[in-house]
Coordinates of C-alpha atoms and ligand atoms in Angstrom, one line a residue:
Chain A
X1314 CA -82.0 -47.5 55.3
X1315 CA -83.0 -46.7 51.8
X1316 CA -81.6 -43.5 50.3
X1317 CA -84.4 -41.3 49.2
X1318 CA -82.3 -38.3 48.1
X1319 CA -78.7 -37.6 47.5
X1320 CA -76.7 -34.9 46.0
X1321 CA -76.1 -35.3 42.3
X1322 CA -72.7 -36.5 41.1
X1323 CA -73.0 -33.8 38.4
X1324 CA -72.0 -31.1 40.9
X1325 CA -68.7 -30.8 42.7
X1326 CA -68.5 -30.2 46.4
X1327 CA -67.5 -26.6 45.9
X1328 CA -69.6 -24.1 47.8
X1329 CA -71.3 -21.8 45.3
X1330 CA -70.9 -18.0 45.5
X1331 CA -74.5 -17.3 44.5
X1332 CA -76.5 -14.8 46.7
X1333 CA -79.0 -16.2 49.1
X1334 CA -82.3 -16.9 47.3
X1335 CA -80.7 -16.7 43.8
X1336 CA -82.2 -19.4 41.6
X1337 CA -78.9 -20.0 39.6
X1338 CA -78.2 -22.8 42.1
X1339 CA -81.5 -24.6 41.4
X1340 CA -80.8 -24.4 37.6
X1341 CA -77.3 -25.8 38.2
X1342 CA -78.8 -28.7 40.0
X1343 CA -81.3 -29.5 37.3
X1344 CA -78.6 -29.5 34.6
X1345 CA -76.3 -31.6 36.7
X1346 CA -79.0 -34.1 37.6
X1347 CA -80.1 -34.4 34.0
X1348 CA -76.5 -35.2 32.8
X1349 CA -76.1 -37.7 35.6
X1350 CA -79.4 -39.4 34.9
X1351 CA -78.6 -39.7 31.2
X1352 CA -75.2 -41.2 32.2
X1353 CA -73.2 -38.8 30.1
X1354 CA -71.2 -36.8 32.7
X1355 CA -68.0 -38.4 31.6
X1356 CA -68.5 -37.3 28.0
X1357 CA -69.9 -33.9 28.7
X1358 CA -68.0 -30.6 28.1
X1359 CA -69.7 -27.5 29.5
X1360 CA -69.0 -23.8 28.7
X1361 CA -69.3 -21.2 31.4
X1362 CA -70.2 -17.6 30.4
X1363 CA -69.2 -14.2 31.8
X1364 CA -71.8 -13.2 34.3
X1365 CA -72.8 -14.5 37.8
X1366 CA -72.4 -18.0 36.6
X1367 CA -68.8 -17.4 35.5
X1368 CA -67.5 -19.9 38.2
X1369 CA -69.8 -22.6 36.9
X1370 CA -66.6 -24.4 35.8
X1371 CA -65.9 -25.0 39.5
X1372 CA -69.4 -26.3 40.1
X1373 CA -70.2 -28.7 37.3
X1374 CA -68.5 -32.0 37.7
X1375 CA -67.4 -32.4 34.1
X1376 CA -64.8 -30.9 31.8
X1377 CA -65.4 -27.2 31.5
X1378 CA -64.2 -24.2 29.5
X1379 CA -64.7 -20.6 30.5
X1380 CA -65.6 -18.4 27.5
X1381 CA -65.3 -14.7 26.8
X1382 CA -68.5 -12.6 27.4
X1383 CA -71.2 -13.8 25.0
X1384 CA -68.9 -16.2 23.0
X1385 CA -69.9 -19.5 24.7
X1386 CA -71.9 -20.7 21.6
X1387 CA -68.9 -20.2 19.4
X1388 CA -66.6 -22.0 21.9
X1389 CA -69.2 -24.8 22.1
X1390 CA -69.2 -25.0 18.4
X1391 CA -65.5 -25.5 18.3
X1392 CA -65.7 -28.2 21.0
X1393 CA -68.6 -30.0 19.4
X1394 CA -67.1 -30.1 15.9
X1395 CA -64.0 -31.7 17.4
X1396 CA -65.9 -34.1 19.7
X1397 CA -69.2 -34.8 17.9
X1398 CA -70.0 -37.8 20.1
X1399 CA -69.9 -35.7 23.3
X1400 CA -72.6 -33.7 25.0
X1401 CA -71.8 -30.0 24.9
X1402 CA -73.7 -27.3 26.7
X1403 CA -73.4 -23.6 27.4
X1404 CA -74.8 -21.9 30.5
X1405 CA -75.4 -18.2 29.8
X1406 CA -77.1 -15.1 31.3
X1407 CA -79.2 -12.7 29.4
X1408 CA -76.6 -10.0 29.0
X1409 CA -74.2 -12.7 27.8
X1410 CA -76.6 -14.3 25.4
X1411 CA -79.0 -11.6 24.4
X1412 CA -76.7 -8.5 24.2
X1413 CA -73.0 -9.0 23.6
X1414 CA -73.4 -12.6 22.3
X1415 CA -76.4 -12.2 20.1
X1416 CA -74.6 -13.0 16.9
X1417 CA -73.0 -16.1 18.3
X1418 CA -76.3 -17.6 19.7
X1419 CA -78.3 -16.8 16.5
X1420 CA -75.7 -18.4 14.3
X1421 CA -75.2 -21.4 16.4
X1422 CA -79.0 -22.0 16.3
X1423 CA -79.0 -21.2 12.5
X1424 CA -76.3 -23.9 11.9
X1425 CA -78.3 -26.3 14.0
X1426 CA -75.3 -26.7 16.2
X1427 CA -75.8 -29.9 18.2
X1428 CA -75.4 -28.2 21.6
X1429 CA -77.7 -27.4 24.4
X1430 CA -77.9 -23.8 25.8
X1431 CA -79.2 -23.1 29.3
X1432 CA -80.3 -19.5 29.1
X1433 CA -80.7 -17.9 32.5
X1434 CA -82.9 -14.8 32.0
X1435 CA -83.1 -12.7 35.2
X1436 CA -83.9 -9.4 33.4
X1437 CA -80.8 -7.8 34.7
X1438 CA -77.0 -7.7 34.7
X1439 CA -76.4 -9.5 37.9
X1440 CA -72.6 -9.7 38.2
X1441 CA -71.8 -6.1 37.4
X1442 CA -74.3 -4.7 39.8
X1443 CA -77.8 -4.5 38.3
X1444 CA -77.4 -2.6 35.0
X1445 CA -80.1 -2.8 32.4
X1446 CA -80.2 -5.9 30.3
X1447 CA -81.9 -6.3 26.9
X1448 CA -84.4 -8.4 28.8
X1449 CA -85.1 -5.7 31.5
X1450 CA -88.9 -5.0 31.6
X1451 CA -90.2 -1.6 30.5
X1452 CA -90.4 0.5 33.7
X1453 CA -88.1 -1.9 35.6
X1454 CA -85.4 0.0 37.4
X1455 CA -81.7 -0.7 36.8
X1456 CA -78.5 1.0 37.8
X1457 CA -78.2 2.3 34.2
X1458 CA -82.0 3.0 34.0
X1459 CA -82.6 4.7 37.4
X1460 CA -86.0 5.9 36.4
X1461 CA -87.0 2.5 34.9
X1462 CA -86.4 1.2 31.3
X1463 CA -87.9 3.7 28.9
X1464 CA -89.3 2.2 25.7
X1465 CA -88.5 5.3 23.6
X1466 CA -85.0 5.3 24.8
X1467 CA -84.0 1.7 25.2
X1468 CA -86.7 -0.3 23.4
X1469 CA -88.5 -3.2 25.0
X1470 CA -87.4 -6.7 26.1
X1471 CA -86.0 -9.1 23.6
X1472 CA -87.6 -12.6 23.6
X1473 CA -84.8 -14.9 22.6
X1474 CA -86.8 -18.2 22.8
X1475 CA -89.3 -16.8 20.3
X1476 CA -86.6 -15.4 18.0
X1477 CA -84.5 -18.6 17.9
X1478 CA -87.6 -20.8 17.4
X1479 CA -88.0 -19.2 14.0
X1480 CA -84.7 -20.8 12.8
X1481 CA -84.8 -24.1 11.1
X1482 CA -81.7 -25.2 12.9
X1483 CA -83.4 -25.1 16.2
X1484 CA -84.7 -28.5 17.4
X1485 CA -86.1 -27.7 20.8
X1486 CA -86.8 -24.4 22.4
X1487 CA -88.7 -24.0 25.7
X1488 CA -89.1 -21.3 28.3
X1489 CA -89.5 -22.5 31.9
X1490 CA -89.0 -21.1 35.4
X1491 CA -88.0 -22.4 38.8
X1492 CA -90.3 -20.4 41.1
X1493 CA -92.2 -23.4 42.6
X1494 CA -91.7 -27.2 42.9
X1495 CA -94.0 -27.9 40.0
X1496 CA -92.2 -25.4 37.8
X1497 CA -88.9 -26.9 38.9
X1498 CA -90.0 -30.4 37.8
X1499 CA -91.2 -29.0 34.5
X1500 CA -87.9 -27.2 34.0
X1501 CA -86.0 -30.4 34.7
X1502 CA -88.0 -32.3 32.1
X1503 CA -87.3 -29.6 29.6
X1504 CA -83.6 -29.6 30.2
X1505 CA -83.3 -33.4 30.1
X1506 CA -85.3 -33.5 26.8
X1507 CA -83.0 -30.9 25.3
X1508 CA -79.9 -33.0 26.2
X1509 CA -81.7 -36.1 24.8
X1510 CA -82.4 -34.4 21.5
X1511 CA -78.8 -33.1 21.3
X1512 CA -77.6 -36.7 21.7
X1513 CA -79.9 -37.8 18.9
X1514 CA -78.3 -35.2 16.8
X1515 CA -81.5 -33.3 16.1
X1516 CA -80.1 -29.8 16.2
X1517 CA -79.8 -26.8 18.4
X1518 CA -81.6 -26.9 21.7
X1519 CA -82.2 -24.1 24.2
X1520 CA -84.0 -23.9 27.5
X1521 CA -84.6 -20.4 28.7
X1522 CA -85.1 -20.3 32.4
X1523 CA -86.7 -17.3 34.1
X1524 CA -84.5 -16.8 37.2
X1525 CA -84.5 -14.4 40.1
X1526 CA -82.0 -11.9 41.2
X1527 CA -83.1 -10.8 44.6
X1528 CA -79.9 -8.8 45.2
X1529 CA -80.2 -6.5 42.2
X1530 CA -84.0 -6.4 42.1
X1531 CA -83.8 -5.2 45.7
X1532 CA -86.3 -7.8 46.9
X1533 CA -86.3 -10.6 49.4
X1534 CA -85.9 -14.0 47.9
X1535 CA -89.6 -14.8 48.3
X1536 CA -90.8 -11.4 47.0
X1537 CA -88.4 -11.9 44.1
X1538 CA -90.1 -15.1 43.1
X1539 CA -93.5 -13.4 43.3
X1540 CA -92.2 -10.4 41.3
X1541 CA -91.0 -12.8 38.6
X1542 CA -94.3 -14.6 38.6
X1543 CA -96.3 -11.4 38.3
X1544 CA -94.1 -9.3 36.1
X1545 CA -91.8 -11.5 34.0
X1546 CA -94.0 -14.3 33.0
X1547 CA -96.6 -12.0 31.3
X1548 CA -93.7 -10.6 29.1
X1549 CA -91.9 -13.9 28.7
X1550 CA -94.6 -16.5 28.5
X1551 CA -93.7 -20.0 29.5
X1552 CA -94.0 -22.8 27.0
X1553 CA -92.5 -24.8 24.1
X1554 CA -91.7 -22.6 21.1
X1555 CA -90.0 -25.3 19.0
X1556 CA -90.1 -29.1 19.1
X1557 CA -89.0 -31.1 16.1
X1558 CA -90.4 -34.2 17.6
X1559 CA -93.9 -32.7 17.4
X1560 CA -93.5 -31.5 13.8
X1561 CA -93.0 -34.9 12.3
X1562 CA -96.4 -36.7 12.8
Chain B
X93 CA -38.7 -33.8 -4.6
X94 CA -40.1 -31.8 -7.5
X95 CA -41.0 -28.2 -7.1
X96 CA -44.6 -27.1 -7.5
X97 CA -46.0 -23.7 -8.3
X98 CA -48.2 -22.5 -5.4
X99 CA -50.1 -19.3 -4.5
X100 CA -49.1 -18.1 -1.0
X101 CA -52.6 -18.3 0.5
X102 CA -53.2 -21.8 -0.8
X103 CA -49.8 -23.0 0.2
X104 CA -50.3 -21.9 3.8
X105 CA -53.6 -23.7 3.9
X106 CA -52.1 -26.9 2.4
X107 CA -49.1 -26.6 4.8
X108 CA -51.5 -26.4 7.8
X109 CA -53.2 -29.7 6.7
X110 CA -49.8 -31.3 6.2
X111 CA -48.9 -30.1 9.7
X112 CA -51.7 -32.3 11.1
X113 CA -54.2 -29.4 11.5
X114 CA -57.7 -30.8 11.1
X115 CA -59.7 -27.8 12.1
X116 CA -60.2 -24.4 10.5
X117 CA -62.6 -21.6 11.3
X118 CA -62.6 -18.3 9.4
X119 CA -64.5 -15.5 7.8
X120 CA -63.8 -14.2 4.3
X121 CA -61.7 -11.1 3.8
X122 CA -59.3 -10.0 1.0
X123 CA -56.4 -10.6 0.5
X124 CA -56.7 -14.0 2.3
X125 CA -60.0 -15.5 1.1
X126 CA -58.1 -18.2 -0.8
X127 CA -57.3 -19.8 2.6
X128 CA -60.9 -20.5 3.7
X129 CA -61.8 -21.4 0.1
X130 CA -59.0 -23.9 -0.1
X131 CA -59.8 -25.2 3.4
X132 CA -63.5 -25.6 2.5
X133 CA -62.6 -28.2 -0.1
X134 CA -59.5 -29.9 1.3
X135 CA -60.1 -29.9 5.0
X136 CA -63.1 -32.3 4.7
X137 CA -61.1 -34.4 2.3
X138 CA -58.5 -34.8 5.0
X139 CA -61.2 -35.8 7.4
X140 CA -61.1 -32.4 9.2
X141 CA -63.5 -29.6 10.1
X142 CA -64.0 -26.5 8.0
X143 CA -66.5 -24.0 9.2
X144 CA -67.2 -20.5 7.9
X145 CA -68.1 -18.5 11.0
X146 CA -70.4 -15.5 11.3
X147 CA -67.5 -13.2 12.2
X148 CA -63.9 -13.2 13.1
X149 CA -64.9 -12.9 16.7
X150 CA -66.8 -16.2 16.4
X151 CA -64.0 -17.8 14.4
X152 CA -61.4 -17.2 17.1
X153 CA -63.7 -18.4 19.8
X154 CA -64.4 -21.6 17.8
X155 CA -60.6 -21.9 17.7
X156 CA -60.6 -21.5 21.5
X157 CA -63.2 -24.3 21.8
X158 CA -61.5 -26.7 19.3
X159 CA -58.1 -26.1 20.9
X160 CA -59.6 -26.7 24.3
X161 CA -60.9 -30.0 23.0
X162 CA -57.4 -30.9 22.0
X163 CA -57.4 -30.3 18.2
X164 CA -54.6 -28.8 16.1
X165 CA -56.6 -25.8 14.9
X166 CA -56.1 -22.6 12.9
X167 CA -57.8 -19.5 11.7
X168 CA -56.8 -16.8 9.2
X169 CA -57.8 -13.3 8.3
X170 CA -56.5 -10.0 7.2
X171 CA -56.0 -6.8 9.2
X172 CA -59.6 -5.6 10.1
X173 CA -60.5 -9.2 10.9
X174 CA -57.5 -9.7 13.0
X175 CA -58.6 -6.7 15.0
X176 CA -61.8 -8.5 15.8
X177 CA -59.8 -11.6 16.9
X178 CA -57.8 -9.7 19.6
X179 CA -60.3 -10.6 22.4
X180 CA -60.0 -14.3 21.6
X181 CA -56.3 -14.1 21.3
X182 CA -56.0 -12.6 24.7
X183 CA -58.2 -15.3 26.1
X184 CA -56.2 -18.0 24.4
X185 CA -53.0 -16.6 25.9
X186 CA -54.7 -16.4 29.3
X187 CA -56.1 -19.9 29.1
X188 CA -52.8 -21.2 27.6
X189 CA -54.4 -22.6 24.4
X190 CA -52.3 -23.4 21.3
X191 CA -53.5 -22.4 17.9
X192 CA -52.2 -20.8 14.7
X193 CA -53.5 -17.4 13.5
X194 CA -52.6 -16.2 10.0
X195 CA -52.7 -12.5 9.3
X196 CA -52.3 -11.6 5.6
X197 CA -51.9 -7.9 6.2
X198 CA -53.5 -5.2 4.1
X199 CA -53.4 -1.4 4.4
X200 CA -55.1 0.4 7.3
X201 CA -56.2 1.9 9.5
X202 CA -59.9 1.2 9.4
X203 CA -61.0 -0.4 6.2
X204 CA -57.8 0.9 4.6
X205 CA -57.2 -0.9 1.4
X206 CA -57.0 -4.5 0.2
X207 CA -53.4 -4.0 -1.1
X208 CA -50.4 -5.4 0.9
X209 CA -49.1 -3.6 3.9
X210 CA -47.3 -4.2 7.3
X211 CA -49.3 -1.8 9.5
X212 CA -50.2 -4.5 12.0
X213 CA -46.7 -5.0 13.4
X214 CA -47.5 -3.3 16.7
X215 CA -50.7 -5.2 17.1
X216 CA -48.9 -8.5 16.4
X217 CA -45.8 -7.9 18.6
X218 CA -47.2 -5.7 21.3
X219 CA -50.6 -7.3 21.6
X220 CA -53.9 -5.8 20.4
X221 CA -55.8 -7.4 23.2
X222 CA -55.9 -6.8 26.9
X223 CA -53.3 -7.9 29.4
X224 CA -49.7 -9.0 29.6
X225 CA -49.4 -11.6 26.8
X226 CA -47.2 -12.5 23.9
X227 CA -47.5 -14.4 20.7
X228 CA -44.8 -16.1 18.8
X229 CA -44.9 -14.2 15.5
X230 CA -43.3 -15.6 12.3
X231 CA -42.8 -13.3 9.4
X232 CA -41.8 -15.3 6.3
X233 CA -40.5 -13.6 3.2
X234 CA -41.3 -16.2 0.5
X235 CA -43.7 -19.0 0.0
X236 CA -41.1 -21.7 0.5
X237 CA -40.5 -20.2 3.9
X238 CA -44.2 -20.0 4.6
X239 CA -44.7 -23.7 4.2
X240 CA -41.4 -24.6 6.0
X241 CA -42.5 -22.6 9.0
X242 CA -46.1 -23.8 9.2
X243 CA -45.3 -27.2 10.9
X244 CA -43.0 -25.4 13.3
X245 CA -45.7 -22.9 14.1
X246 CA -48.0 -25.6 15.2
X247 CA -45.3 -27.4 17.1
X248 CA -44.3 -24.4 19.0
X249 CA -47.9 -23.5 19.7
X250 CA -48.4 -27.0 21.3
X251 CA -45.0 -27.0 23.0
X252 CA -45.6 -23.7 24.8
X253 CA -49.4 -23.8 24.9
X254 CA -49.8 -20.4 23.3
X255 CA -51.0 -19.0 20.0
X256 CA -48.6 -18.5 17.1
X257 CA -49.2 -15.9 14.5
X258 CA -48.0 -16.2 10.9
X259 CA -47.6 -12.5 9.9
X260 CA -47.6 -12.2 6.1
X261 CA -48.1 -9.2 4.0
X262 CA -50.7 -9.4 1.2
X263 CA -47.9 -9.7 -1.4
X264 CA -46.8 -13.1 -0.1
X265 CA -50.4 -14.3 0.2
X266 CA -51.3 -13.4 -3.4
X267 CA -48.1 -14.2 -5.4
X268 CA -47.1 -17.6 -6.8
X269 CA -43.7 -19.2 -6.3
X270 CA -42.2 -22.7 -6.5
X271 CA -42.5 -24.7 -3.4
X272 CA -40.9 -28.0 -2.3
X273 CA -42.7 -30.0 0.4
X274 CA -39.7 -30.9 2.4
X275 CA -41.2 -32.3 5.6
X276 CA -43.3 -35.5 5.6
X277 CA -47.0 -34.7 6.2
X278 CA -48.3 -35.4 9.7
X279 CA -51.5 -36.9 10.7
X280 CA -53.3 -36.1 13.9
X281 CA -52.3 -39.5 15.3
X282 CA -48.6 -38.5 15.1
X283 CA -49.2 -35.5 17.4
X284 CA -48.3 -35.4 21.1
X285 CA -51.2 -36.1 23.6
X286 CA -52.8 -33.2 25.4
X287 CA -53.7 -34.4 28.9
X288 CA -55.0 -31.0 29.8
X289 CA -57.6 -30.8 27.1
X290 CA -61.4 -30.8 27.8
X291 CA -62.3 -34.1 26.0
X292 CA -64.6 -35.5 28.6
X293 CA -63.3 -37.2 31.8
X294 CA -64.2 -40.7 30.5
X295 CA -64.4 -41.5 34.2
X296 CA -60.6 -41.7 34.2
X297 CA -59.6 -38.4 35.7
X298 CA -60.9 -35.3 37.5
X299 CA -62.5 -32.7 35.3
X300 CA -60.2 -30.4 33.3
X301 CA -60.9 -26.7 33.2
X302 CA -59.8 -24.3 30.5
X303 CA -59.9 -20.8 32.0
X304 CA -58.4 -17.4 32.1
X305 CA -60.1 -16.1 35.2
X306 CA -58.1 -15.7 38.3
X307 CA -60.3 -13.5 40.5
X308 CA -57.9 -13.4 43.4
X309 CA -55.2 -10.8 42.6
X310 CA -52.4 -12.9 44.1
X311 CA -53.5 -15.9 41.9
X312 CA -53.7 -13.6 38.9
X313 CA -50.3 -12.2 39.6
X314 CA -48.9 -15.8 40.0
X315 CA -50.5 -16.7 36.7
X316 CA -48.9 -13.7 35.0
X317 CA -45.5 -14.7 36.5
X318 CA -46.0 -18.2 35.1
X319 CA -46.8 -16.8 31.7
X320 CA -43.8 -14.5 31.9
X321 CA -41.5 -17.4 32.7
X322 CA -42.8 -19.2 29.7
X323 CA -42.3 -16.2 27.4
X324 CA -38.7 -15.9 28.7
X325 CA -38.1 -19.5 27.6
X326 CA -39.5 -18.6 24.2
X327 CA -37.2 -15.5 24.0
X328 CA -34.2 -17.7 24.9
X329 CA -35.0 -20.5 22.5
X330 CA -37.1 -19.4 19.6
X331 CA -35.4 -16.4 17.9
X332 CA -35.0 -16.8 14.1
X333 CA -33.3 -14.5 11.7
X334 CA -31.3 -14.4 8.5
X335 CA -28.3 -12.2 7.5
X336 CA -27.3 -11.6 3.9
X337 CA -24.0 -10.2 2.7
X338 CA -23.2 -8.3 5.8
X339 CA -19.4 -8.8 5.5
X340 CA -17.8 -5.4 5.1
X341 CA -21.3 -3.8 4.6
X342 CA -21.4 -0.1 5.0
X343 CA -25.2 -0.1 5.3
X344 CA -27.3 -2.6 7.0
X345 CA -30.9 -2.9 5.9
X346 CA -33.3 -4.4 8.4
X347 CA -36.6 -5.7 7.0
X348 CA -39.1 -8.5 7.3
X349 CA -41.5 -10.1 4.7
X350 CA -41.7 -8.5 1.3
X351 CA -39.5 -5.4 2.2
X352 CA -36.7 -7.8 2.9
X353 CA -36.7 -8.8 -0.7
X354 CA -36.8 -5.1 -1.8
X355 CA -33.9 -4.5 0.5
X356 CA -31.9 -7.2 -1.2
X357 CA -32.8 -5.7 -4.6
X358 CA -31.7 -2.3 -3.3
X359 CA -28.4 -3.9 -2.0
X360 CA -27.7 -5.1 -5.5
X361 CA -28.3 -1.6 -6.9
X362 CA -25.9 -0.1 -4.3
X363 CA -23.4 -2.9 -5.1
X364 CA -23.3 -1.7 -8.7
X365 CA -22.1 1.6 -7.4
X366 CA -19.6 0.0 -5.1
X367 CA -21.5 0.5 -1.9
X368 CA -21.7 -2.7 0.1
X369 CA -25.0 -3.3 1.8
X370 CA -26.2 -6.2 3.9
X371 CA -29.7 -7.3 4.9
X372 CA -30.7 -8.4 8.4
X373 CA -34.1 -10.1 8.3
X374 CA -35.9 -11.1 11.5
X375 CA -37.9 -14.3 10.8
X376 CA -39.5 -14.1 14.3
X377 CA -40.6 -10.6 15.0
X378 CA -41.6 -11.8 18.5
X379 CA -39.3 -12.9 20.0
X380 CA -37.3 -10.2 18.3
X381 CA -33.6 -11.1 17.6
X382 CA -32.2 -8.1 19.3
X383 CA -28.8 -9.4 20.2
X384 CA -28.2 -10.8 16.7
X385 CA -29.1 -7.4 15.3
X386 CA -26.9 -5.6 17.7
X387 CA -24.0 -7.8 16.8
X388 CA -24.6 -7.3 13.0
X389 CA -24.9 -3.5 13.5
X390 CA -21.8 -3.4 15.7
X391 CA -19.5 -4.5 12.9
X392 CA -16.9 -1.8 12.2
X393 CA -17.8 -1.5 8.5
X394 CA -21.5 -0.6 9.2
X395 CA -22.1 3.1 9.2
X396 CA -25.8 3.2 9.0
X397 CA -28.8 1.0 9.7
X398 CA -31.8 1.5 7.5
X399 CA -35.2 -0.1 8.3
X400 CA -37.5 -0.8 5.4
X401 CA -41.2 -1.4 6.0
X402 CA -44.5 -1.3 4.3
X403 CA -45.8 1.0 7.1
X404 CA -45.0 4.4 8.4
X405 CA -42.4 2.9 10.7
X406 CA -43.3 0.3 13.4
X407 CA -40.6 -2.3 13.5
X408 CA -38.0 0.5 13.5
X409 CA -38.8 0.8 17.2
X410 CA -37.4 -2.7 17.7
X411 CA -34.4 -1.9 15.5
X412 CA -33.6 1.0 17.7
X413 CA -33.9 -1.2 20.8
X414 CA -31.6 -3.7 19.2
X415 CA -29.0 -1.3 17.8
X416 CA -29.2 0.7 21.1
X417 CA -27.6 3.8 19.8
X418 CA -24.3 2.3 18.6
X419 CA -25.1 3.3 14.9
X420 CA -27.6 5.7 13.4
X421 CA -30.9 4.1 12.5
X422 CA -33.2 5.6 9.8
X423 CA -36.4 4.5 8.2
X424 CA -37.8 4.2 4.7
X425 CA -41.2 3.0 3.8
X426 CA -44.6 3.4 2.3
X427 CA -47.9 2.6 3.9
X428 CA -51.5 1.9 2.8
X429 CA -50.8 -0.6 0.1
X430 CA -48.0 1.3 -1.7
X431 CA -44.8 -0.8 -2.0
X432 CA -41.5 1.1 -1.8
X433 CA -39.3 0.6 -4.8
X434 CA -35.7 -0.8 -4.6
X435 CA -34.6 2.6 -5.9
X436 CA -36.3 4.5 -3.1
X437 CA -34.7 2.1 -0.6
X438 CA -31.3 2.5 -2.2
X439 CA -31.7 6.3 -2.1
X440 CA -32.5 6.1 1.6
X441 CA -29.3 4.2 2.2
X442 CA -27.2 6.7 0.2
X443 CA -28.8 9.5 2.2
X444 CA -28.1 7.7 5.5
X445 CA -24.4 7.3 4.4
X446 CA -24.3 11.0 3.5
X447 CA -23.8 10.4 -0.2
Ligands
LIG1001 C1 -66.2 -7.8 26.9 C2 -66.8 -7.6 28.3 N1 -67.7 -6.6 28.5 C3 -68.2 -6.4 29.7 C4 -67.9 -7.3 30.7 C5 -68.4 -7.0 32.1 N2 -69.5 -7.9 32.5 C6 -69.3 -9.0 33.3 S1 -70.7 -9.9 33.6 C7 -71.6 -8.8 32.7 C8 -73.1 -8.9 32.7 C9 -73.6 -10.3 32.9 O1 -75.0 -10.3 32.9 P1 -75.8 -11.5 32.5 O2 -75.3 -12.2 31.3 O3 -77.2 -11.1 32.5 O4 -75.6 -12.6 33.7 P2 -75.9 -12.5 35.3 O5 -74.8 -11.9 35.9 O6 -77.2 -11.7 35.4 O7 -76.1 -13.9 35.7 C10 -70.8 -7.8 32.2 C11 -71.4 -6.7 31.4 C12 -67.0 -8.3 30.5 N3 -66.6 -9.2 31.4 N4 -66.5 -8.5 29.2
LIG1002 S1 -76.4 -10.9 41.8 FE1 -78.4 -11.8 41.3 S2 -78.0 -13.3 39.7 FE2 -76.0 -12.8 40.7 S3 -75.8 -14.4 42.3 FE3 -76.7 -12.6 43.2 S4 -78.9 -12.9 43.1 FE4 -78.0 -14.3 41.7

């Protein structure tokens, strides 16, 4: 019988610890499948962040380093400079990348570091129990914003894809989501393209993935996807913000 | 081989390259900026990586990545920058990554001053980052010793899979002295393999993981025990020190780095008055040569132990541990960039002897 689907070799057999309905798992799968399809798993080094995806080093079936909170782009820089022929990626949450690690991601992008960042934006600090993130929507409740994020007090959400796209070192920046099969297929194409451009040495690549956190949003998995669609996408529009391959006509 | 005149900071950078280090990450700060400046030119010449990072935090995390990828790697900074590296140092210890960190100390706390000081002793030997960890800390007192120790620093880092710190005061970084390159230069091909490194599986092995997270308390406890056993081996095997003129000495100075030179000058002054003084100089301040110091202090002739530091008194704690009450221990020093004079040091010795 012909095999129509099988689990990617890019993931180990470890059971993940993600909550039911969390989309971190889908994003892992897309990254792993892309690496497998490109035939580069054996020369890939991944960097796990601090956040819900901290155990990513047990899930991706390639060499992995666990970085300090927010420092994954600096760790990836160290790896890539030593192993320029390898594929190097970071997998980071929004607290990790857009709060404590802002300097590291901006400067990795500025240098045009030939790495790929998978930026999982769920508008909250998942691992530590639902505290406000820099990406939390105005009015969205969090355990450190019990009445909802107040613009006067805490500002409004930071749009990292747009910010990083302004830097010359960025080769490809796209924001995607994984709330439906068609979105998932688009996200996969984006992730694969980012890895391809990294391998061509084009510069820094980042795919921001809008992701759900049913646990800390206090929603069922399905309602969480609907909430993301209705509330996050208007603030974080999907699309390509930088593509060097389009600039050179 | 002929002697050459070298500035301390440049000598340490050159010594690193000669030790097979092909990777440097750092951020400018006085009084160590000659190190990144030297590296920016000579590291690429040697086929290596030089990168000026956006901060010392980024630099130490680049070191973490490069070390994880199997490279012989170093960073350097001065006191305030070393404070920023503490997070990364703790992670390197937890993940058992080798690397060399140079601290060319200046006065503190806070922004302090750019002048030489030794106020980071606690931070270097007790750990400024979180958790139970240790660094091997070398404290050279002249530039020849700086270059002689550099290769050893990298070797021990690789051998024990832990960071090694070169703890210099700004005086040693900034002055010039004759240097002889005694050891043949190493190239990366000469270095031992690192089968644990994350260099891509190449389809030949299971994935390697560099990690300091042990979420299960028993596993984390086991990891701490494992580290502790390693540190015990370091304590047993890697203590370094030097003793000068301690025979029949009435007073024993204890000092590291520049103050050890001042102590020797003070010993000469005292000698002119007929007071015999010796100098005990730890070369590793972790592991600290407690037993050797105890033995030196327990000599019958010794009536007083005087610690000399360019701080308000930090290493003196280790001196007290080593001497363990068998002789009176006193302290003389200046902090914040002021260097004690040999006369001040000699006066302190006379006072300790009750003269
Ligand atoms: C230096 C430091 N500060 C704080 C923490 C605690 N901490 C762990 S995960 C986390 C937030 C992670 O949130 P995010 O990056 O959004 O990822 P998510 O868990 O939502 O996937 C924080 C603050 C830490 N581990 N280290
Ligand atoms: S807390 Fe949120 S982000 Fe973390 S695993 Fe659970 S659902 Fe996913």
